[in-house]
CSV table of C-alpha atoms in Angstrom, one decimal:
chain,number,residue,atom,x,y,z
A,1,MET,CA,-67.0,31.8,-107.7
A,2,PRO,CA,-64.1,34.2,-108.2
A,3,GLN,CA,-61.7,33.3,-111.0
A,4,LEU,CA,-58.0,32.6,-110.6
A,5,PRO,CA,-55.6,35.4,-111.7
A,6,TYR,CA,-54.3,35.1,-115.3
A,7,PHE,CA,-50.6,34.2,-115.8
A,8,ASP,CA,-48.9,34.5,-119.1
A,9,PRO,CA,-46.2,31.8,-119.5
A,10,LEU,CA,-44.5,33.8,-122.2
A,11,ALA,CA,-44.0,36.8,-119.9
A,12,THR,CA,-40.6,37.5,-118.4
A,13,PRO,CA,-39.6,34.9,-115.7
A,14,LEU,CA,-39.9,35.8,-112.0
A,15,GLU,CA,-36.5,36.7,-110.4
A,16,THR,CA,-37.2,34.6,-107.3
A,17,PRO,CA,-39.8,32.2,-106.2
A,18,LEU,CA,-40.7,34.6,-103.4
A,19,GLU,CA,-41.4,37.3,-106.0
A,20,THR,CA,-43.7,34.8,-107.8
A,21,ALA,CA,-45.6,34.0,-104.7
A,22,SER,CA,-45.9,37.8,-104.0
A,23,SER,CA,-47.0,38.5,-107.5
A,24,PHE,CA,-49.8,35.8,-107.2
A,25,ALA,CA,-50.9,37.5,-104.0
A,26,GLU,CA,-51.0,41.0,-105.6
A,27,LYS,CA,-52.8,39.7,-108.7
A,28,ASP,CA,-55.3,37.9,-106.5
A,29,MET,CA,-55.9,41.1,-104.6
A,30,THR,CA,-56.2,43.0,-107.9
A,31,HIS,CA,-58.8,40.4,-109.1
A,32,TYR,CA,-60.9,40.8,-106.1
A,33,SER,CA,-60.6,44.6,-106.4
A,34,GLU,CA,-61.6,44.5,-110.0
A,35,THR,CA,-64.5,42.2,-109.3
A,36,ALA,CA,-65.6,44.5,-106.6
A,37,SER,CA,-65.5,47.5,-109.1
A,38,GLY,CA,-67.4,45.6,-111.8
A,39,ARG,CA,-64.4,45.0,-114.1
A,40,THR,CA,-63.7,41.6,-115.5
A,41,PRO,CA,-60.1,40.4,-116.4
A,42,PRO,CA,-59.6,38.9,-119.8
A,43,GLN,CA,-60.7,35.3,-120.0
A,44,ARG,CA,-57.9,32.6,-120.2
A,45,SER,CA,-57.9,28.9,-120.5
A,46,GLY,CA,-59.0,27.1,-117.2
A,47,ARG,CA,-56.5,24.3,-117.8
A,48,TRP,CA,-53.4,26.6,-117.7
A,49,SER,CA,-54.7,28.3,-114.6
A,50,GLY,CA,-54.8,25.0,-112.5
A,51,ILE,CA,-51.3,24.0,-113.7
A,52,LEU,CA,-49.8,27.3,-112.8
A,53,LEU,CA,-51.4,27.4,-109.4
A,54,GLY,CA,-50.0,23.9,-108.5
A,55,LEU,CA,-46.5,24.8,-109.7
A,56,GLY,CA,-46.5,28.0,-107.5
A,57,ALA,CA,-47.7,26.2,-104.4
A,58,GLY,CA,-45.0,23.5,-104.8
A,59,VAL,CA,-42.2,26.0,-105.3
A,60,LEU,CA,-43.4,28.0,-102.3
A,61,LEU,CA,-43.4,24.9,-100.0
A,62,THR,CA,-40.0,23.7,-101.3
A,63,LEU,CA,-38.4,27.1,-100.5
A,64,ALA,CA,-40.0,27.2,-97.1
A,65,GLY,CA,-38.7,23.8,-96.2
A,66,THR,CA,-35.3,24.5,-97.5
A,67,ARG,CA,-35.0,27.7,-95.4
A,68,LEU,CA,-36.2,26.0,-92.3
A,69,LEU,CA,-33.8,23.0,-92.7
A,70,GLY,CA,-30.9,25.2,-93.7
A,71,GLY,CA,-31.2,27.4,-90.6
A,72,ARG,CA,-30.5,24.5,-88.3
A,73,GLU,CA,-26.9,23.7,-87.4
A,74,ALA,CA,-25.8,20.1,-87.4
A,75,THR,CA,-25.3,18.6,-83.9
A,76,PRO,CA,-23.1,15.6,-83.2
A,77,PRO,CA,-24.9,12.5,-82.1
A,78,GLU,CA,-25.3,12.1,-78.4
A,79,THR,CA,-23.5,9.3,-76.5
A,80,ASP,CA,-25.3,7.1,-74.1
A,81,GLU,CA,-22.4,6.6,-71.6
A,82,THR,CA,-19.6,8.8,-70.3
A,83,ALA,CA,-16.1,7.2,-69.9
A,84,ALA,CA,-15.4,6.3,-66.2
A,85,VAL,CA,-12.7,8.4,-64.6
A,86,ALA,CA,-10.9,7.6,-61.3
A,87,THR,CA,-11.8,10.1,-58.6
A,88,GLN,CA,-9.2,9.4,-55.9
A,89,THR,CA,-5.9,7.5,-55.2
A,90,VAL,CA,-6.3,5.0,-52.4
A,91,THR,CA,-4.5,2.1,-50.6
A,92,VAL,CA,-6.2,-1.2,-49.9
A,93,GLU,CA,-5.6,-4.1,-47.6
A,94,PRO,CA,-7.3,-7.5,-47.4
A,95,ALA,CA,-9.5,-8.7,-44.6
A,96,ALA,CA,-7.3,-11.3,-42.9
A,97,PRO,CA,-7.8,-13.8,-40.1
A,98,ALA,CA,-5.9,-13.1,-36.8
A,99,ALA,CA,-6.0,-13.9,-33.1
A,100,VAL,CA,-8.5,-11.7,-31.4
A,101,ALA,CA,-8.5,-11.4,-27.6
A,102,ASP,CA,-11.4,-10.8,-25.3
A,103,THR,CA,-10.4,-8.2,-22.8
A,104,LEU,CA,-11.5,-6.7,-19.5
A,105,ALA,CA,-11.1,-2.9,-19.3
A,106,VAL,CA,-9.7,-1.5,-16.1
A,107,ASN,CA,-8.3,1.8,-14.8
A,108,GLY,CA,-5.6,2.4,-12.2
A,109,THR,CA,-2.8,4.4,-10.8
A,110,VAL,CA,0.9,3.8,-11.4
A,111,GLU,CA,2.8,2.9,-8.2
A,112,ALA,CA,6.3,1.8,-7.3
A,113,ILE,CA,6.7,-1.9,-6.4
A,114,ASP,CA,9.4,-1.0,-3.9
A,115,LEU,CA,9.6,2.7,-2.9
A,116,LEU,CA,12.6,3.3,-0.6
A,117,SER,CA,13.0,6.3,1.6
A,118,ILE,CA,16.7,7.3,1.8
A,119,ALA,CA,17.7,9.3,5.0
A,120,PRO,CA,21.1,10.2,6.3
A,121,GLN,CA,22.5,8.1,9.2
A,122,ALA,CA,24.4,11.0,10.7
A,123,SER,CA,22.2,13.4,12.6
A,124,GLY,CA,22.7,17.1,13.5
A,125,LEU,CA,24.6,18.0,10.3
A,126,GLN,CA,23.6,20.4,7.7
A,127,ILE,CA,22.9,19.2,4.2
A,128,ARG,CA,25.7,20.7,2.0
A,129,GLN,CA,24.8,19.3,-1.4
A,130,ILE,CA,22.1,17.2,-3.1
A,131,LEU,CA,23.5,15.5,-6.2
A,132,VAL,CA,20.4,14.1,-7.8
A,133,ARG,CA,17.0,15.2,-9.1
A,134,GLU,CA,13.7,13.5,-9.7
A,135,GLY,CA,13.9,11.0,-12.5
A,136,ASN,CA,17.6,10.4,-12.3
A,137,ALA,CA,18.7,6.8,-12.6
A,138,VAL,CA,21.3,5.9,-9.9
A,139,SER,CA,23.4,2.8,-9.3
A,140,ALA,CA,24.0,1.0,-6.1
A,141,GLY,CA,26.5,3.0,-3.9
A,142,GLN,CA,26.2,6.2,-6.0
A,143,ALA,CA,26.4,9.4,-4.0
A,144,ILE,CA,23.1,11.2,-3.6
A,145,ALA,CA,23.9,14.0,-1.1
A,146,THR,CA,26.7,15.3,1.1
A,147,LEU,CA,26.6,16.7,4.7
A,148,ASP,CA,28.8,19.3,6.4
A,149,ASP,CA,31.6,17.3,8.0
A,150,ALA,CA,33.6,20.1,9.6
A,151,THR,CA,32.6,19.2,13.2
A,152,LEU,CA,33.3,15.6,12.6
A,153,GLN,CA,36.7,16.4,11.1
A,154,ALA,CA,37.6,18.4,14.2
A,155,ASP,CA,36.4,15.7,16.6
A,156,LEU,CA,38.5,13.2,14.6
A,157,ARG,CA,41.7,15.2,14.9
A,158,GLN,CA,41.1,15.6,18.7
A,159,ALA,CA,40.5,11.8,19.1
A,160,GLN,CA,43.7,11.1,17.1
A,161,ALA,CA,45.7,13.4,19.4
A,162,GLN,CA,44.2,11.8,22.5
A,163,LEU,CA,45.1,8.4,21.1
A,164,THR,CA,48.7,9.6,20.9
A,165,VAL,CA,48.6,10.6,24.6
A,166,SER,CA,47.0,7.3,25.6
A,167,GLN,CA,49.6,5.4,23.7
A,168,ALA,CA,52.3,7.4,25.6
A,169,GLN,CA,50.7,6.5,28.9
A,170,VAL,CA,50.8,2.9,27.9
A,171,SER,CA,54.5,3.1,27.3
A,172,GLN,CA,55.0,4.9,30.6
A,173,GLN,CA,53.0,2.3,32.6
A,174,GLN,CA,54.8,-0.5,30.8
A,175,ALA,CA,58.1,1.0,32.0
A,176,SER,CA,56.8,1.2,35.6
A,177,LEU,CA,55.7,-2.3,35.3
A,178,ALA,CA,59.1,-3.4,34.2
A,179,GLN,CA,60.7,-1.5,37.1
A,180,ALA,CA,58.3,-3.1,39.6
A,181,GLN,CA,59.0,-6.5,38.2
A,182,ALA,CA,62.7,-5.9,38.6
A,183,SER,CA,62.2,-4.8,42.2
A,184,LEU,CA,60.1,-7.9,42.9
A,185,THR,CA,62.8,-10.1,41.4
A,186,GLU,CA,65.5,-8.5,43.7
A,187,ALA,CA,63.3,-8.7,46.7
A,188,GLN,CA,62.5,-12.4,46.0
A,189,SER,CA,66.3,-13.1,45.6
A,190,ASN,CA,67.1,-11.4,48.9
A,191,LEU,CA,64.3,-13.3,50.7
A,192,ASP,CA,65.7,-16.6,49.4
A,193,ARG,CA,69.2,-15.7,50.7
A,194,ILE,CA,68.1,-14.5,54.1
A,195,GLN,CA,65.9,-17.5,54.5
A,196,SER,CA,68.9,-19.8,53.9
A,197,LEU,CA,70.9,-17.9,56.5
A,198,ALA,CA,68.1,-17.9,59.0
A,199,ASP,CA,67.8,-21.6,58.6
A,200,ARG,CA,71.5,-21.8,59.7
A,201,GLY,CA,70.9,-19.3,62.5
A,202,ALA,CA,73.2,-16.7,60.8
A,203,VAL,CA,70.5,-14.0,60.8
A,204,SER,CA,67.8,-13.0,63.2
A,205,GLN,CA,64.2,-13.8,62.8
A,206,GLN,CA,63.4,-10.1,62.7
A,207,GLU,CA,65.6,-9.7,59.6
A,208,LEU,CA,63.8,-12.5,57.8
A,209,THR,CA,60.4,-11.0,58.6
A,210,ARG,CA,61.4,-7.6,57.2
A,211,GLN,CA,62.6,-9.2,53.9
A,212,ARG,CA,59.5,-11.1,53.5
A,213,THR,CA,57.4,-7.9,53.9
A,214,GLU,CA,59.6,-6.2,51.3
A,215,THR,CA,59.1,-9.0,48.8
A,216,VAL,CA,55.3,-8.9,49.3
A,217,ASN,CA,55.3,-5.1,48.7
A,218,ALA,CA,57.4,-5.6,45.5
A,219,ARG,CA,54.9,-8.2,44.3
A,220,GLU,CA,52.0,-5.8,44.9
A,221,SER,CA,53.8,-3.0,43.0
A,222,VAL,CA,54.1,-5.3,40.0
A,223,ALA,CA,50.4,-6.0,40.1
A,224,LEU,CA,49.6,-2.4,40.4
A,225,ALA,CA,51.9,-1.5,37.5
A,226,ARG,CA,50.4,-4.2,35.4
A,227,ALA,CA,46.9,-2.8,36.2
A,228,GLU,CA,48.0,0.7,35.2
A,229,VAL,CA,49.4,-0.7,31.9
A,230,GLU,CA,46.1,-2.4,31.2
A,231,SER,CA,44.2,0.9,32.0
A,232,ALA,CA,46.4,2.8,29.7
A,233,GLN,CA,45.9,0.2,27.0
A,234,ALA,CA,42.2,0.4,27.5
A,235,GLY,CA,42.5,4.2,27.0
A,236,VAL,CA,44.2,3.6,23.7
A,237,ARG,CA,41.5,1.2,22.6
A,238,SER,CA,38.8,3.7,23.6
A,239,GLN,CA,40.4,6.4,21.6
A,240,GLN,CA,40.8,4.1,18.6
A,241,ALA,CA,37.1,3.2,18.9
A,242,ALA,CA,36.3,6.9,19.0
A,243,ILE,CA,38.4,7.5,15.9
A,244,GLU,CA,36.7,4.6,14.1
A,245,ARG,CA,33.3,6.0,15.1
A,246,LEU,CA,34.2,9.4,13.8
A,247,GLN,CA,35.5,7.9,10.6
A,248,THR,CA,32.3,6.0,10.1
A,249,GLN,CA,30.3,9.2,10.7
A,250,LEU,CA,32.5,11.0,8.2
A,251,SER,CA,31.8,8.3,5.7
A,252,GLN,CA,28.1,8.7,6.4
A,253,THR,CA,28.2,12.4,5.5
A,254,THR,CA,28.1,11.1,1.9
A,255,VAL,CA,24.6,9.7,1.5
A,256,ARG,CA,24.6,6.8,-1.0
A,257,ALA,CA,21.9,4.8,-2.8
A,258,PRO,CA,21.6,1.4,-1.2
A,259,VAL,CA,20.3,-0.2,-4.5
A,260,ALA,CA,20.0,0.8,-8.1
A,261,GLY,CA,16.8,2.6,-9.1
A,262,VAL,CA,15.3,5.9,-10.1
A,263,ILE,CA,14.8,8.9,-7.9
A,264,ALA,CA,11.1,9.3,-7.4
A,265,GLU,CA,11.0,12.4,-5.2
A,266,ARG,CA,13.4,14.9,-3.7
A,267,LEU,CA,12.2,15.7,-0.1
A,268,ALA,CA,15.0,17.9,1.4
A,269,THR,CA,16.9,21.0,0.4
A,270,VAL,CA,20.4,22.3,1.0
A,271,GLY,CA,20.8,23.7,4.5
A,272,ASP,CA,18.4,21.3,6.2
A,273,VAL,CA,19.6,19.6,9.3
A,274,SER,CA,20.1,15.9,8.8
A,275,SER,CA,18.1,13.3,10.8
A,276,PRO,CA,17.8,9.6,10.4
A,277,SER,CA,14.0,10.0,10.5
A,278,THR,CA,13.9,12.6,7.7
A,279,PRO,CA,14.4,11.2,4.2
A,280,ILE,CA,16.3,13.2,1.6
A,281,VAL,CA,14.9,11.4,-1.4
A,282,THR,CA,12.7,8.5,-2.3
A,283,LEU,CA,14.0,5.8,-4.7
A,284,ILE,CA,12.1,3.4,-6.9
A,285,GLN,CA,14.1,0.2,-6.6
A,286,ASN,CA,15.2,-1.0,-10.0
A,287,ASN,CA,12.7,1.3,-11.5
A,288,GLN,CA,10.0,-1.3,-11.1
A,289,LEU,CA,6.5,0.1,-11.4
A,290,GLU,CA,3.1,-1.4,-11.3
A,291,LEU,CA,-0.5,-0.4,-12.1
A,292,ALA,CA,-2.8,-0.8,-9.2
A,293,ALA,CA,-6.1,-1.4,-11.1
A,294,GLU,CA,-9.5,-1.7,-9.6
A,295,VAL,CA,-11.6,-4.7,-10.7
A,296,PRO,CA,-15.2,-5.4,-9.5
A,297,GLN,CA,-15.7,-8.5,-7.4
A,298,ALA,CA,-18.0,-10.0,-10.0
A,299,GLN,CA,-15.3,-9.9,-12.7
A,300,LEU,CA,-12.4,-11.2,-10.6
A,301,ASP,CA,-12.9,-14.7,-11.9
A,302,GLN,CA,-11.9,-13.5,-15.4
A,303,VAL,CA,-8.5,-12.3,-14.2
A,304,ALA,CA,-5.6,-14.8,-14.1
A,305,ILE,CA,-2.1,-14.3,-12.8
A,306,GLY,CA,0.3,-13.8,-15.7
A,307,ALA,CA,-2.4,-12.6,-18.1
A,308,PRO,CA,-1.1,-10.0,-20.6
A,309,VAL,CA,-2.4,-6.5,-20.3
A,310,ALA,CA,-2.4,-3.7,-22.9
A,311,ILE,CA,-1.6,-0.4,-21.2
A,312,THR,CA,-2.6,3.0,-22.7
A,313,SER,CA,-3.1,6.5,-21.6
A,314,THR,CA,-6.0,9.0,-22.2
A,315,THR,CA,-3.5,11.9,-22.1
A,316,ASP,CA,-0.3,10.6,-23.7
A,317,SER,CA,-0.7,8.8,-27.0
A,318,ARG,CA,3.0,7.7,-26.8
A,319,ILE,CA,2.1,5.3,-24.0
A,320,SER,CA,1.3,1.9,-25.5
A,321,LEU,CA,2.9,-0.8,-23.4
A,322,GLN,CA,2.4,-4.5,-22.6
A,323,GLY,CA,2.1,-5.4,-18.9
A,324,THR,CA,1.4,-8.6,-16.9
A,325,VAL,CA,-0.9,-9.4,-14.0
A,326,ARG,CA,1.5,-9.7,-11.1
A,327,SER,CA,-0.8,-10.3,-8.2
A,328,ILE,CA,-4.4,-9.9,-6.9
A,329,ASP,CA,-4.9,-8.4,-3.5
A,330,PRO,CA,-6.6,-10.9,-1.2
A,331,VAL,CA,-8.9,-8.3,0.3
A,332,VAL,CA,-12.0,-6.9,-1.4
A,333,ASP,CA,-13.2,-3.5,-0.3
A,334,ALA,CA,-16.3,-4.0,1.8
A,335,ASP,CA,-17.9,-0.7,0.7
A,336,THR,CA,-17.2,-0.7,-3.0
A,337,ARG,CA,-16.9,-4.5,-3.6
A,338,VAL,CA,-13.7,-3.8,-5.6
A,339,ALA,CA,-10.4,-5.6,-5.5
A,340,THR,CA,-7.0,-4.3,-6.5
A,341,VAL,CA,-5.2,-6.1,-9.3
A,342,ASN,CA,-1.4,-5.3,-9.5
A,343,ILE,CA,-0.1,-5.2,-13.1
A,344,ALA,CA,3.7,-5.2,-13.6
A,345,LEU,CA,4.8,-2.5,-16.0
A,346,PRO,CA,7.9,-2.5,-18.2
A,347,SER,CA,10.6,0.1,-17.7
A,348,SER,CA,9.8,3.3,-19.6
A,349,GLU,CA,10.8,6.9,-19.2
A,350,LEU,CA,7.2,7.9,-20.0
A,351,LEU,CA,5.9,6.3,-16.8
A,352,LYS,CA,5.7,8.2,-13.4
A,353,PRO,CA,4.3,7.1,-10.1
A,354,GLY,CA,0.8,8.6,-9.6
A,355,MET,CA,-0.1,8.6,-13.3
A,356,PHE,CA,-3.6,7.4,-14.3
A,357,LEU,CA,-3.6,4.7,-17.0
A,358,ARG,CA,-6.0,2.3,-18.7
A,359,GLY,CA,-5.5,-1.4,-19.1
A,360,ALA,CA,-7.1,-4.2,-21.1
A,361,ILE,CA,-6.6,-7.5,-19.4
A,362,THR,CA,-6.8,-10.4,-21.8
A,363,THR,CA,-9.3,-12.9,-20.5
A,364,SER,CA,-9.6,-15.3,-23.6
A,365,SER,CA,-8.4,-15.6,-27.2
A,366,ARG,CA,-10.0,-16.7,-30.4
A,367,GLN,CA,-9.5,-16.6,-34.2
A,368,GLY,CA,-11.3,-13.7,-36.0
A,369,LEU,CA,-11.3,-11.6,-39.1
A,370,THR,CA,-9.5,-8.2,-38.9
A,371,ILE,CA,-9.0,-5.1,-41.0
A,372,PRO,CA,-7.1,-1.9,-40.3
A,373,ALA,CA,-9.0,0.5,-38.1
A,374,THR,CA,-8.5,3.3,-40.7
A,375,ALA,CA,-10.9,1.5,-43.1
A,376,LEU,CA,-13.9,2.2,-40.9
A,377,GLN,CA,-16.2,5.0,-41.7
A,378,PRO,CA,-18.8,5.7,-38.9
A,379,GLN,CA,-22.3,6.7,-40.1
A,380,PRO,CA,-24.7,9.3,-38.5
A,381,ASP,CA,-27.1,6.5,-37.6
A,382,GLY,CA,-24.5,4.8,-35.5
A,383,THR,CA,-23.6,2.1,-38.0
A,384,THR,CA,-20.2,1.6,-39.6
A,385,GLN,CA,-19.3,1.0,-43.2
A,386,VAL,CA,-16.2,0.2,-45.3
A,387,PHE,CA,-15.5,0.5,-49.0
A,388,VAL,CA,-14.8,-2.8,-50.7
A,389,LEU,CA,-12.8,-2.8,-53.9
A,390,SER,CA,-14.5,-4.7,-56.8
A,391,GLU,CA,-13.8,-5.2,-60.5
A,392,GLY,CA,-12.7,-2.3,-62.5
A,393,ASN,CA,-11.3,-0.6,-59.3
A,394,GLN,CA,-14.9,0.4,-58.3
A,395,VAL,CA,-15.6,0.7,-54.6
A,396,THR,CA,-18.8,-0.4,-53.0
A,397,ALA,CA,-20.0,0.8,-49.6
A,398,ARG,CA,-20.8,-2.0,-47.3
A,399,ALA,CA,-22.1,-2.0,-43.7
A,400,VAL,CA,-20.1,-4.1,-41.2
A,401,GLU,CA,-20.4,-5.1,-37.6
A,402,VAL,CA,-17.3,-4.3,-35.5
A,403,GLY,CA,-16.1,-6.4,-32.7
A,404,ASN,CA,-13.0,-6.0,-30.5
A,405,ARG,CA,-10.3,-3.5,-31.3
A,406,LEU,CA,-6.6,-4.6,-31.4
A,407,ALA,CA,-4.1,-1.9,-30.2
A,408,ALA,CA,-1.2,-1.0,-32.5
A,409,ALA,CA,1.9,-3.1,-32.0
A,410,ASN,CA,5.4,-2.0,-33.1
A,411,ASP,CA,5.0,-0.7,-36.7
A,412,GLU,CA,1.7,-2.3,-37.3
A,413,ALA,CA,-1.5,-0.2,-37.5
A,414,ALA,CA,-4.4,-0.7,-35.1
A,415,GLN,CA,-6.7,-3.5,-36.2
A,416,VAL,CA,-10.4,-4.1,-35.6
A,417,GLU,CA,-12.4,-7.3,-35.6
A,418,ILE,CA,-15.2,-7.6,-38.2
A,419,LEU,CA,-18.0,-9.8,-37.0
A,420,GLN,CA,-20.3,-9.5,-40.1
A,421,GLY,CA,-20.2,-7.9,-43.5
A,422,LEU,CA,-16.8,-9.1,-44.9
A,423,GLN,CA,-15.2,-12.3,-46.2
A,424,SER,CA,-11.6,-13.2,-45.7
A,425,GLY,CA,-9.5,-11.9,-48.6
A,426,GLU,CA,-11.8,-9.0,-49.6
A,427,GLN,CA,-9.9,-5.8,-50.3
A,428,VAL,CA,-11.0,-2.8,-48.3
A,429,VAL,CA,-9.9,0.8,-48.8
A,430,THR,CA,-7.7,2.0,-45.9
A,431,SER,CA,-7.0,5.6,-46.8
A,432,GLY,CA,-9.2,8.5,-47.9
A,433,VAL,CA,-12.5,6.7,-47.0
A,434,GLY,CA,-14.0,10.0,-45.9
A,435,PHE,CA,-13.9,11.3,-49.5
A,436,LEU,CA,-15.4,8.3,-51.3
A,437,GLN,CA,-19.0,7.6,-52.5
A,438,ASP,CA,-20.5,4.3,-53.3
A,439,GLY,CA,-19.7,3.3,-56.9
A,440,ASP,CA,-16.6,5.6,-57.2
A,441,ILE,CA,-13.7,4.5,-59.5
A,442,VAL,CA,-10.4,4.7,-57.7
A,443,THR,CA,-6.7,4.3,-58.4
A,444,VAL,CA,-5.0,1.8,-56.2
A,445,VAL,CA,-1.4,2.4,-55.1
A,446,GLU,CA,0.9,0.2,-52.9
């Protein structure tokens, strides 16, 4: 068994523990080398050799552990949880009970309740001016168009001149009548005188006969003069009638609206020849429009006269009106089995005859739970979810079943009925729902 290397405790101390370990290794190697060469180191006490070997091993292990531990940097203790931070600012509203209406969806075309065709009464005159355009509101009696009245003005002047002539003829015939009446008076006086003389035998019978004939002729002259006066007066009346007719025609050269309303269509142009059978414009009386909606025969029993109807448009988001069922046509189309329901519309500049609109006829009403439509978040699988605000401003995704939709009214947002998934009073997120995840912490603003 090889002997341990000799170490003199009185020798000079090692500079470092590593040098001590190194020296032991070199001496050990020297021991084995000397042993191999047949040389033997000086013999030392076995007790000192064991003590020194233990001390060197302990120092070596202590230094190695110190270096290993000293080379590591201190790390702060890890925390188990991270502080919750709000990810988004949102608004919330509570689920609230409200009246929910069951509706019947219909489509239809806007029509005028009373569409009047306005044509000139005077014929054969050129249209000189059209004073209105489509969409203009007009009052009763307002001028719509004017016709060329030059010919009528000339005819009027001629009729007025002829009236003057007729009136002069009346005066002349009246003078002749007065003369004839004077002659008749004289003849009658002479007849009375001669008749008195004849009765006494003072004049011959022949003279009496002649005077009688003269009196009869004078009477006939009066009758003739009176007839001529009446004829002249009839001429005057005829001219006056002609003048009145021309004046009426002249007044008709200004075409006026018979009632108040809105111009629906302009059918004529300047220069066209007027005719009572050719309208110049069409007028919507009092601007009253209706929606002629088609309803299948099987659903007619759900429609009641006076039922409210929500009116919307697929092309104009500004159209959101409230109409009323005015009447139901008594005839059902034999081919399509569809009846026409007439829905009265309110006055609006957005509505025009011929427009296609949608209607939702209220068929019944009940109490339901509603939330703003902006709270809904459709899912790829066809379901719908909302985010419910819970304690600590944490939001929870919750699937809901949606019922009827309530159209926006005035300044209120559109609402939806929730059939399942929410309780009354629960707060749902109404803005920014597309950016939320289940469990997010949010900041709520008013």
